[in-house]
Amino acid sequence: MSEEEKIALFDAYLRNELSVEDRAGFKTLLDKNEDFKKDFDAYQNTAREIKEGQEYGLIKETLREIHAELVQPKKSILLRAKFIIPIVSAAAILVLLITVFPFNQNGDTAKTENVSADDYSPTDNEEEAGEGEAFYEEATEVQEMDSIIHENYADTNNENNNSVDFLNKVIEYTQSVPLGTSFQISKKGYFITAKHLVYKKRYVQLHNKEQQLAFYTEVIYRDTLADFAVLKCSDSIAKLLNPCPYKIRSKQPNLGDEVFTLGYPKAEIVYTKGAVSSSKGYRSDSLTFELSLPSNSGNSGAPLFSKSGNFMGLIVANNSKKQSVTYVVQPTYIAERIQQLRSKYDIDMSKNYSKNSQKPSYLIEKFTPFIFELK
Amino acid sequence: MNKEQQIATEIVDKIRGQDRKTLSQIYEKGYPMLEKYILENSGNEADAADVFQDAMYLLIKKTADPNFELSSKISTFLFGIGRNLWLKQLTKKQPDHEALVAEIEFDDLPEEDFQKFERTKLMKKCIDLLGEPCKTIIVQFYFFQTSMKEIAEQLHYTNANNAKNQKYKCFVRLKKMMLDKGE
């Protein structure tokens, strides 16, 4: 009996898939053949260890989340004078954040907490939002899509294992309206998006038609103050990524600066331009600033760039009561937070380079491969 | 059973069931003490979090034993285990450090349990390093007890036998990684 057959037999026995006679035969073999018994015990032991290893991983994951909820980062940006000016105290910001933060349009929390700020609406595609929690099973499904789409995207004509069902699945997937946008910040497989898009989710899918890439990422960080989160894809996917043509740097937006964004209000990338209209955000929140730029659902999580192609922040919300008002998380805040996260994660941004140009079409072409649909 | 015992049993039940609220309360109470200890003993915050979470994991695992009874306060228990885990980690780097070795108390965490835990950690590392589709196959089969037929469907294998074949290869690879200590 080969090793492989032996293991198949063990599995069949352990899962009760043997016939009555075979089962009896198996038991006799266990009694009589010591080596066989030894192999069987060793196999059972490894199977148990796998189970425990995986369980450990899941428990650890939960505990890490609890840790993140309980233990605040010690160096708070609120202690810095320049960020305090418009608001009386840190407490005020926290209260504000708690009351206005949109989190999830369909979730219960949003229903109660949003009442006081019904003009602040996160720019995500609402009907898609709040699908509930993504658990492990869902993640597996994503991984599955991950491999299918990645392997077969390139040559959809190849009929090898493409059943009609499968093709339909791919088409349905690529045409579905994204929830929002996310963009790459490091060649090592790190992405940024708006926190409310990944509310209650552990895994989300990213998709880029230009690069013909679809894969799942894990939400590794949710900021406590601002509406931003960091995603990480698997290392094998990271190998397929290129260095970003923009740098995540501290930049002060100036009133009147011309800016543009690339996002996914629909299943195609959309270019929108506008200008910085106020240095403070919703109700003078200093972590964000305001744009005069029409944003639609799906723009949430999109990067903002200056006219010449410098990174200028992260789009998170618009104001439903005013026309063309969009809120953006300050690049300085994001850059600082990422810097802090580097002590924990390998967010290597040294390969990022600046691609300055005044020609929008050139910048769009360079940036598009780095901006992903979030599904 | 008096009231105190009753409460203790309820807590143990909740820990066993991994009730998130209970875990969070325990975390909040127990963490600062261990963090302080680790920061004072050549560790940083990330070390403290890691070790404390490991101690919590061991507590959850201990409650799986139906005969488990809380003999001390949970935070004391966690501190004891966490402290030992940390000392062991330190002595791994400096095995000759007698002062450290002398400090390790085996009451809270017998050597046997510790070795088992090290294996569990190593296994987790190896599973994560497996890559796809192996990770999915192994986790689905051994952890979720999914049938080979379902796994084959999920991963679009033409039949269960192909998936079985692949599972065997993944299993062998995982075992080899365990032998190589996840290198």
Coordinates of C-alpha atoms in Angstrom, one line a residue:
Chain A
M1 CA 0.0 0.0 0.0
S2 CA 1.5 3.4 -0.9
E3 CA 1.6 6.2 1.6
E4 CA -1.1 8.0 -0.4
E5 CA -3.5 5.0 -0.4
K6 CA -2.8 4.5 3.3
I7 CA -3.9 8.1 4.1
A8 CA -7.0 7.7 1.9
L9 CA -7.9 4.6 3.8
F10 CA -7.3 6.4 7.2
D11 CA -9.6 9.2 6.0
A12 CA -12.3 6.8 4.9
Y13 CA -12.2 5.0 8.2
L14 CA -12.2 8.2 10.3
R15 CA -15.1 9.6 8.3
N16 CA -17.1 6.4 8.4
E17 CA -17.0 5.9 4.7
L18 CA -15.9 2.2 4.7
S19 CA -18.3 -0.7 4.2
V20 CA -19.0 -2.9 7.2
E21 CA -16.6 -5.6 6.1
D22 CA -13.8 -3.2 5.2
R23 CA -14.3 -1.5 8.6
A24 CA -13.9 -4.8 10.4
G25 CA -10.8 -5.6 8.2
F26 CA -9.3 -2.3 9.1
K27 CA -9.8 -2.9 12.8
T28 CA -8.2 -6.3 12.6
L29 CA -5.2 -4.8 10.8
L30 CA -4.9 -2.2 13.6
D31 CA -4.9 -5.0 16.2
K32 CA -2.4 -7.2 14.4
N33 CA 0.0 -4.9 12.6
E34 CA 1.9 -2.7 14.9
D35 CA 3.5 -0.5 12.2
F36 CA 0.1 0.1 10.7
K37 CA -1.3 1.1 14.1
K38 CA 1.7 3.4 14.6
D39 CA 1.1 5.1 11.3
F40 CA -2.6 5.5 12.0
D41 CA -1.9 7.1 15.4
A42 CA 0.7 9.4 13.9
Y43 CA -1.8 10.5 11.2
Q44 CA -4.5 11.1 13.8
N45 CA -2.1 13.2 15.8
T46 CA -1.1 15.3 12.8
A47 CA -4.8 15.8 11.9
R48 CA -5.4 17.0 15.5
E49 CA -2.5 19.3 15.3
I50 CA -3.8 20.9 12.1
K51 CA -7.1 21.4 13.8
E52 CA -5.5 23.0 16.8
G53 CA -3.2 25.2 14.7
Q54 CA -6.1 26.6 12.8
E55 CA -8.2 27.1 15.9
Y56 CA -5.3 28.9 17.5
G57 CA -5.1 31.2 14.5
L58 CA -8.8 32.0 14.7
I59 CA -8.7 32.7 18.4
K60 CA -5.6 34.8 18.1
E61 CA -7.4 36.8 15.4
T62 CA -10.3 37.5 17.6
L63 CA -8.0 38.5 20.4
R64 CA -6.1 40.8 18.1
E65 CA -9.4 42.5 17.2
I66 CA -10.2 42.9 20.9
H67 CA -6.8 44.3 21.5
A68 CA -7.3 46.9 18.8
E69 CA -10.6 47.9 20.2
L70 CA -9.3 48.3 23.8
V71 CA -5.8 49.6 23.4
Q72 CA -5.4 52.9 21.8
P73 CA -2.2 53.9 20.0
K74 CA -0.3 56.0 22.6
K75 CA 0.9 58.7 20.3
S76 CA -2.3 60.4 19.3
I77 CA -2.3 63.0 16.6
L78 CA -4.8 65.0 18.7
L79 CA -1.9 66.0 20.9
R80 CA -0.4 68.0 18.1
A81 CA -1.4 71.6 18.3
K82 CA -2.0 72.2 14.6
F83 CA -4.8 69.6 14.6
I84 CA -6.6 71.0 17.6
I85 CA -7.3 74.5 16.5
P86 CA -10.9 74.3 15.3
I87 CA -12.2 72.0 17.9
V88 CA -12.1 72.6 21.6
S89 CA -10.8 69.3 22.8
A90 CA -10.1 65.8 21.8
A91 CA -13.2 64.7 23.6
A92 CA -15.2 66.9 21.2
I93 CA -13.7 65.2 18.2
L94 CA -14.5 61.8 19.6
V95 CA -18.0 62.7 20.4
L96 CA -18.4 64.2 16.9
L97 CA -16.9 61.1 15.3
I98 CA -19.2 58.8 17.2
T99 CA -22.2 60.8 16.4
V100 CA -21.6 61.5 12.7
F101 CA -19.7 58.4 11.6
P102 CA -21.8 56.7 9.0
F103 CA -20.3 53.2 9.4
N104 CA -22.9 51.2 7.7
Q105 CA -26.0 52.4 6.0
N106 CA -28.1 49.3 6.5
G107 CA -26.7 48.3 9.9
D108 CA -28.5 49.0 13.1
T109 CA -25.8 51.2 14.5
A110 CA -26.1 53.5 11.5
K111 CA -29.8 53.8 11.9
T112 CA -29.6 55.2 15.4
E113 CA -26.3 57.1 15.2
N114 CA -26.9 58.7 11.9
V115 CA -29.9 60.6 13.0
S116 CA -28.0 63.7 14.1
A117 CA -26.1 64.0 10.9
D118 CA -28.2 63.0 8.0
D119 CA -26.4 65.3 5.6
Y120 CA -23.2 63.4 6.0
S121 CA -23.2 60.4 3.7
P122 CA -20.4 58.1 3.0
T123 CA -19.8 57.7 -0.7
D124 CA -20.3 54.0 -1.1
N125 CA -22.8 52.1 -3.2
E126 CA -25.5 51.8 -0.6
E127 CA -27.6 49.0 -1.9
E128 CA -24.5 46.8 -1.8
A129 CA -23.4 47.9 1.6
G130 CA -24.1 46.1 4.8
E131 CA -24.2 42.6 3.5
G132 CA -23.2 41.6 7.0
E133 CA -20.2 39.9 8.3
A134 CA -17.7 38.1 6.3
F135 CA -16.6 34.9 8.0
Y136 CA -14.1 32.4 7.1
E137 CA -16.3 30.5 4.7
E138 CA -16.9 33.6 2.8
A139 CA -13.1 34.2 2.7
T140 CA -12.6 30.7 1.2
E141 CA -15.0 31.5 -1.5
V142 CA -13.1 34.7 -2.2
Q143 CA -9.9 32.7 -2.4
E144 CA -11.6 30.5 -4.8
M145 CA -12.6 33.4 -7.0
D146 CA -9.1 34.6 -6.5
S147 CA -7.6 31.7 -8.2
I148 CA -10.2 31.2 -10.8
I149 CA -10.3 34.7 -12.0
H150 CA -6.6 35.2 -11.9
E151 CA -5.8 32.0 -13.8
N152 CA -8.5 32.3 -16.4
Y153 CA -8.9 36.0 -16.8
A154 CA -5.9 36.2 -19.1
D155 CA -7.3 33.8 -21.7
T156 CA -11.0 33.5 -21.3
N157 CA -11.1 31.9 -24.7
N158 CA -9.3 28.9 -23.4
E159 CA -12.0 26.3 -23.1
N160 CA -10.0 23.9 -20.9
N161 CA -12.0 23.8 -17.8
N162 CA -14.4 26.6 -18.6
S163 CA -17.9 25.4 -18.2
V164 CA -20.7 27.8 -19.2
D165 CA -21.5 28.2 -15.6
F166 CA -18.1 29.2 -14.8
L167 CA -17.8 31.8 -17.5
N168 CA -21.1 33.3 -16.4
K169 CA -19.8 33.5 -12.9
V170 CA -16.8 35.4 -14.1
I171 CA -18.9 37.8 -16.2
E172 CA -21.3 38.4 -13.4
Y173 CA -18.4 39.1 -11.1
T174 CA -16.6 41.5 -13.4
Q175 CA -19.8 43.5 -14.1
S176 CA -21.2 43.7 -10.7
V177 CA -21.2 47.2 -9.2
P178 CA -18.4 47.7 -6.8
L179 CA -19.0 48.7 -3.2
G180 CA -16.3 51.4 -3.3
T181 CA -12.6 51.9 -4.2
S182 CA -9.3 51.0 -2.7
F183 CA -5.8 51.8 -3.8
Q184 CA -2.3 50.3 -3.4
I185 CA 0.2 52.0 -1.2
S186 CA 3.1 49.5 -1.2
K187 CA 4.5 46.9 -3.5
K188 CA 4.3 44.5 -0.5
G189 CA 0.6 44.2 -1.0
Y190 CA -0.9 46.9 1.2
F191 CA -4.0 49.0 0.3
I192 CA -5.9 51.8 1.8
T193 CA -9.7 52.3 1.8
A194 CA -12.4 53.9 3.8
K195 CA -13.2 52.2 7.1
H196 CA -17.0 52.3 6.6
L197 CA -16.6 50.1 3.5
V198 CA -15.1 47.3 5.5
Y199 CA -17.3 47.6 8.6
K200 CA -17.7 44.2 10.2
K201 CA -15.7 42.5 7.5
R202 CA -12.5 40.6 7.8
Y203 CA -12.0 39.9 4.1
V204 CA -12.9 42.0 1.1
Q205 CA -12.2 41.5 -2.6
L206 CA -10.2 43.8 -4.8
H207 CA -10.5 43.8 -8.5
N208 CA -8.6 45.7 -11.2
K209 CA -9.5 45.1 -14.9
E210 CA -6.5 46.9 -16.2
Q211 CA -4.2 44.5 -14.4
Q212 CA -6.6 41.6 -14.8
L213 CA -6.3 40.9 -11.1
A214 CA -8.9 39.9 -8.6
F215 CA -8.0 38.7 -5.2
Y216 CA -9.1 38.9 -1.6
T217 CA -7.5 41.0 1.1
E218 CA -7.6 41.0 4.8
V219 CA -8.5 44.1 6.8
I220 CA -5.5 44.5 9.0
Y221 CA -6.1 47.9 10.5
R222 CA -9.0 50.2 11.2
D223 CA -8.2 53.7 12.3
T224 CA -9.9 54.7 15.5
L225 CA -10.3 58.4 14.6
A226 CA -10.5 58.8 10.8
D227 CA -12.5 56.8 8.3
F228 CA -9.6 54.8 6.9
A229 CA -8.5 51.2 7.0
V230 CA -5.6 49.2 5.7
L231 CA -5.9 46.0 3.7
K232 CA -3.3 43.4 2.9
C233 CA -3.3 40.7 0.2
S234 CA -1.5 37.4 0.3
D235 CA 2.2 37.5 -0.5
S236 CA 1.8 35.4 -3.6
I237 CA -0.5 38.1 -5.0
A238 CA 1.9 40.8 -3.8
K239 CA 4.5 39.4 -6.1
L240 CA 2.3 40.4 -9.0
L241 CA 2.1 44.0 -8.0
N242 CA 4.2 46.9 -9.2
P243 CA 5.6 49.8 -7.3
C244 CA 3.1 52.7 -7.0
P245 CA 3.7 55.8 -9.1
Y246 CA 2.9 58.1 -6.2
K247 CA 4.2 58.6 -2.8
I248 CA 2.2 58.7 0.4
R249 CA 3.6 61.9 1.9
S250 CA 2.6 64.6 4.3
K251 CA 1.1 67.4 2.2
Q252 CA -0.9 70.4 3.3
P253 CA -3.8 71.0 0.9
N254 CA -4.1 74.7 -0.1
L255 CA -7.4 76.4 -0.8
G256 CA -8.0 76.5 -4.5
D257 CA -5.6 73.6 -5.4
E258 CA -6.9 71.7 -8.4
V259 CA -7.3 68.0 -7.7
F260 CA -8.7 64.9 -9.3
T261 CA -9.7 61.5 -8.2
L262 CA -10.1 58.1 -9.9
G263 CA -12.7 55.8 -8.5
Y264 CA -15.4 53.2 -9.2
P265 CA -18.9 54.7 -8.9
K266 CA -19.7 52.0 -11.5
A267 CA -17.9 49.0 -12.8
E268 CA -15.5 51.2 -14.8
I269 CA -13.0 53.7 -13.5
V270 CA -14.2 57.2 -13.5
Y271 CA -12.2 60.4 -13.5
T272 CA -13.5 63.4 -11.6
K273 CA -11.8 66.8 -11.0
G274 CA -12.4 69.6 -8.6
A275 CA -10.7 71.9 -6.2
V276 CA -9.9 72.2 -2.5
S277 CA -12.6 74.4 -1.0
S278 CA -11.9 74.3 2.7
S279 CA -9.0 73.2 4.8
K280 CA -11.4 71.7 7.4
G281 CA -13.9 68.9 6.9
Y282 CA -17.4 68.1 8.1
R283 CA -18.3 70.5 10.9
S284 CA -14.7 71.8 10.9
D285 CA -13.2 68.4 11.6
S286 CA -9.5 68.9 11.3
L287 CA -8.6 65.4 10.2
T288 CA -10.4 65.9 7.0
F289 CA -10.8 68.7 4.5
E290 CA -13.4 69.7 2.0
L291 CA -13.5 69.6 -1.8
S292 CA -15.7 71.1 -4.3
L293 CA -15.9 68.0 -6.3
P294 CA -18.9 66.0 -7.3
S295 CA -18.6 62.5 -5.8
N296 CA -20.9 59.6 -6.2
S297 CA -21.5 56.4 -4.4
G298 CA -18.5 54.2 -5.0
N299 CA -16.0 57.0 -4.7
S300 CA -15.4 56.2 -1.1
G301 CA -11.9 54.9 -0.6
A302 CA -10.6 56.5 -3.7
P303 CA -7.3 58.4 -3.7
L304 CA -7.2 62.1 -4.3
F305 CA -4.3 63.5 -6.4
S306 CA -3.1 67.1 -7.1
K307 CA -3.2 68.3 -10.7
S308 CA 0.4 67.3 -11.1
G309 CA 0.0 63.8 -9.7
N310 CA 0.9 64.1 -5.9
F311 CA -1.2 62.0 -3.4
M312 CA -3.5 64.4 -1.6
G313 CA -5.7 62.2 0.6
L314 CA -8.5 59.6 0.8
I315 CA -12.1 60.3 -0.2
V316 CA -14.5 59.2 2.4
A317 CA -17.8 61.0 2.2
N318 CA -19.9 63.7 0.6
N319 CA -22.5 66.1 1.9
S320 CA -25.9 65.1 0.7
K321 CA -27.4 68.5 1.6
K322 CA -24.8 70.6 -0.4
Q323 CA -23.9 70.1 -3.9
S324 CA -20.5 68.8 -4.9
V325 CA -19.1 68.8 -1.4
T326 CA -16.8 65.9 -0.7
Y327 CA -14.7 65.1 2.3
V328 CA -11.2 63.8 2.3
V329 CA -8.9 62.5 5.0
Q330 CA -5.7 64.6 5.3
P331 CA -2.7 63.1 3.6
T332 CA -0.6 64.2 6.6
Y333 CA -2.7 62.1 9.0
I334 CA -2.6 59.0 6.7
A335 CA 1.1 59.3 6.2
E336 CA 1.7 59.5 9.9
R337 CA -0.5 56.6 10.7
I338 CA 1.1 54.4 8.0
Q339 CA 4.5 55.4 9.5
Q340 CA 3.3 54.1 12.9
L341 CA 2.0 50.9 11.4
R342 CA 5.4 50.2 9.9
S343 CA 6.6 49.1 13.3
K344 CA 4.2 46.2 13.0
Y345 CA 3.8 45.6 9.3
D346 CA 6.2 45.5 6.4
I347 CA 4.7 48.4 4.6
D348 CA 7.7 49.1 2.4
M349 CA 7.0 52.2 0.4
S350 CA 10.6 52.8 -0.6
K351 CA 9.9 51.6 -4.1
N352 CA 7.1 54.1 -4.6
Y353 CA 8.0 56.9 -7.1
S354 CA 6.5 60.2 -8.2
K355 CA 5.1 60.5 -11.6
N356 CA 4.6 64.2 -12.1
S357 CA 2.9 65.5 -15.1
Q358 CA 0.3 68.1 -16.0
K359 CA -1.4 65.9 -18.5
P360 CA -4.4 64.2 -17.0
S361 CA -4.6 61.4 -19.6
Y362 CA -1.0 60.5 -18.8
L363 CA -1.6 60.4 -15.1
I364 CA -4.8 58.4 -15.5
E365 CA -3.0 55.8 -17.5
K366 CA -0.2 55.5 -14.9
F367 CA -2.5 55.4 -11.9
T368 CA -5.4 53.2 -13.1
P369 CA -3.5 49.9 -12.5
F370 CA -3.1 50.8 -8.8
I371 CA -6.8 51.7 -8.1
F372 CA -9.0 48.8 -7.3
E373 CA -12.7 48.1 -7.2
L374 CA -13.7 46.9 -3.8
K375 CA -16.4 44.3 -3.8
Chain B
M1 CA -23.1 25.3 45.1
N2 CA -22.8 28.8 46.5
K3 CA -23.3 31.9 44.6
E4 CA -19.6 32.6 44.1
Q5 CA -19.0 29.2 42.7
Q6 CA -22.0 29.6 40.4
I7 CA -20.6 32.8 39.0
A8 CA -17.2 31.2 38.5
T9 CA -18.8 28.3 36.6
E10 CA -20.7 30.8 34.4
I11 CA -17.6 32.7 33.6
V12 CA -15.7 29.5 32.7
D13 CA -18.6 28.5 30.4
K14 CA -18.5 31.8 28.7
I15 CA -14.7 31.5 28.2
R16 CA -15.2 28.1 26.8
G17 CA -17.8 29.3 24.4
Q18 CA -15.4 32.2 23.5
D19 CA -18.0 34.8 24.3
R20 CA -16.6 37.9 22.9
K21 CA -17.9 40.3 25.5
T22 CA -16.4 38.2 28.3
L23 CA -13.1 37.8 26.6
S24 CA -13.0 41.5 26.1
Q25 CA -13.7 42.2 29.8
I26 CA -11.0 39.7 30.8
Y27 CA -8.6 41.3 28.3
E28 CA -9.2 44.7 29.6
K29 CA -8.6 43.6 33.2
G30 CA -5.6 41.4 32.7
Y31 CA -3.6 43.0 30.0
P32 CA -2.1 46.1 31.8
M33 CA -0.4 44.0 34.5
L34 CA 1.4 41.7 32.0
E35 CA 2.2 44.6 29.7
K36 CA 3.9 46.4 32.6
Y37 CA 5.9 43.3 33.4
I38 CA 7.0 42.7 29.8
L39 CA 7.9 46.3 29.2
E40 CA 10.1 46.2 32.4
N41 CA 11.7 43.0 31.2
S42 CA 13.2 43.9 27.8
G43 CA 10.0 43.6 25.8
N44 CA 7.9 46.0 23.8
E45 CA 4.2 46.5 23.4
A46 CA 3.9 44.2 20.5
D47 CA 5.6 41.4 22.5
A48 CA 3.2 42.1 25.4
A49 CA 0.1 41.9 23.2
D50 CA 1.4 38.7 21.6
V51 CA 2.2 37.0 24.9
F52 CA -1.0 38.0 26.5
Q53 CA -3.1 36.7 23.6
D54 CA -1.2 33.4 23.9
A55 CA -2.0 33.3 27.6
M56 CA -5.7 33.9 26.8
Y57 CA -5.6 31.2 24.2
L58 CA -4.2 28.8 26.8
L59 CA -6.9 29.8 29.2
I60 CA -9.6 29.1 26.6
K61 CA -8.0 25.7 25.9
K62 CA -7.8 24.9 29.6
T63 CA -11.5 25.6 30.0
A64 CA -12.2 22.9 27.4
D65 CA -11.4 20.4 30.2
P66 CA -14.8 19.8 31.9
N67 CA -13.0 19.4 35.2
F68 CA -11.3 22.7 35.0
E69 CA -11.8 25.0 38.0
L70 CA -10.6 28.4 38.5
S71 CA -8.2 28.2 41.5
S72 CA -7.2 31.9 41.4
K73 CA -8.4 35.1 39.9
I74 CA -8.4 35.0 36.1
S75 CA -6.0 38.0 35.8
T76 CA -3.6 36.3 38.2
F77 CA -3.8 33.1 36.2
L78 CA -3.2 34.9 33.0
F79 CA -0.3 36.9 34.4
G80 CA 1.3 33.6 35.7
I81 CA 1.1 32.0 32.3
G82 CA 2.1 35.1 30.4
R83 CA 5.1 35.7 32.6
N84 CA 6.3 32.1 32.1
L85 CA 5.7 32.3 28.3
W86 CA 7.8 35.5 28.2
L87 CA 10.6 34.1 30.4
K88 CA 10.8 31.0 28.1
Q89 CA 11.0 33.3 25.1
L90 CA 13.8 35.2 26.8
T91 CA 15.7 32.1 27.8
K92 CA 15.5 30.8 24.2
K93 CA 17.7 33.7 23.2
Q94 CA 20.0 33.3 26.2
P95 CA 19.8 29.7 27.3
D96 CA 22.6 30.2 29.9
H97 CA 20.9 33.0 31.7
E98 CA 20.5 31.2 35.1
A99 CA 18.6 34.0 36.8
L100 CA 15.9 33.8 34.2
V101 CA 15.7 30.0 34.1
A102 CA 15.4 30.0 37.9
E103 CA 12.4 32.4 37.7
I104 CA 10.3 30.1 35.6
E105 CA 7.6 28.4 37.6
F106 CA 6.2 25.3 36.1
D107 CA 3.0 25.3 38.1
D108 CA 0.9 27.3 35.7
L109 CA 2.2 25.8 32.6
P110 CA 3.8 22.3 32.7
E111 CA 6.6 21.7 30.3
E112 CA 4.4 19.2 28.4
D113 CA 1.7 21.7 27.8
F114 CA 4.2 24.2 26.7
Q115 CA 5.8 21.9 24.2
K116 CA 2.3 21.1 22.8
F117 CA 1.6 24.8 22.5
E118 CA 4.9 25.4 20.7
R119 CA 3.8 22.7 18.2
T120 CA 0.4 24.4 17.8
K121 CA 2.1 27.7 17.1
L122 CA 4.4 26.2 14.6
M123 CA 1.5 24.4 12.9
K124 CA -0.3 27.7 12.5
K125 CA 2.7 29.3 11.0
C126 CA 3.1 26.4 8.5
I127 CA -0.6 26.5 7.5
D128 CA -0.2 30.2 6.8
L129 CA 2.9 29.5 4.7
L130 CA 1.3 26.8 2.7
G131 CA -0.2 29.1 0.1
E132 CA -3.2 28.4 -2.1
P133 CA -4.9 26.2 -2.9
C134 CA -3.2 24.0 -0.2
K135 CA -4.3 26.2 2.7
T136 CA -7.9 26.1 1.7
I137 CA -7.9 22.4 1.1
I138 CA -6.1 21.5 4.4
V139 CA -8.2 23.9 6.5
Q140 CA -11.5 22.8 4.9
F141 CA -10.7 19.1 5.2
Y142 CA -9.2 18.9 8.7
F143 CA -10.7 21.9 10.4
F144 CA -14.1 22.3 8.9
Q145 CA -14.4 18.5 8.2
T146 CA -15.7 19.3 4.7
S147 CA -16.0 16.3 2.5
M148 CA -13.6 15.8 -0.4
K149 CA -16.5 16.0 -2.8
E150 CA -17.5 19.4 -1.6
I151 CA -14.0 20.7 -1.6
A152 CA -13.6 19.5 -5.2
E153 CA -16.8 21.4 -6.1
Q154 CA -15.7 24.6 -4.3
L155 CA -12.3 24.6 -5.9
H156 CA -13.6 23.5 -9.3
Y157 CA -11.7 20.2 -9.5
T158 CA -13.1 17.9 -12.1
N159 CA -13.7 15.2 -9.6
A160 CA -13.2 14.3 -6.0
N161 CA -10.2 12.1 -6.8
N162 CA -8.2 15.0 -8.2
A163 CA -8.9 17.0 -5.1
K164 CA -7.9 14.0 -3.0
N165 CA -4.7 13.8 -4.9
Q166 CA -4.0 17.4 -4.3
K167 CA -4.9 17.1 -0.6
Y168 CA -2.3 14.4 -0.2
K169 CA 0.4 16.5 -1.8
C170 CA -0.5 19.4 0.4
F171 CA -0.5 17.2 3.5
V172 CA 3.0 15.9 2.7
R173 CA 4.2 19.4 2.1
L174 CA 2.7 20.5 5.4
K175 CA 4.4 17.6 7.3
K176 CA 7.7 18.4 5.7
M177 CA 7.4 22.1 6.7
M178 CA 6.7 21.0 10.3
L179 CA 9.8 18.9 10.2
D180 CA 11.8 21.8 8.9
K181 CA 10.3 24.0 11.6
G182 CA 8.6 26.2 9.2
E183 CA 11.8 27.4 7.6

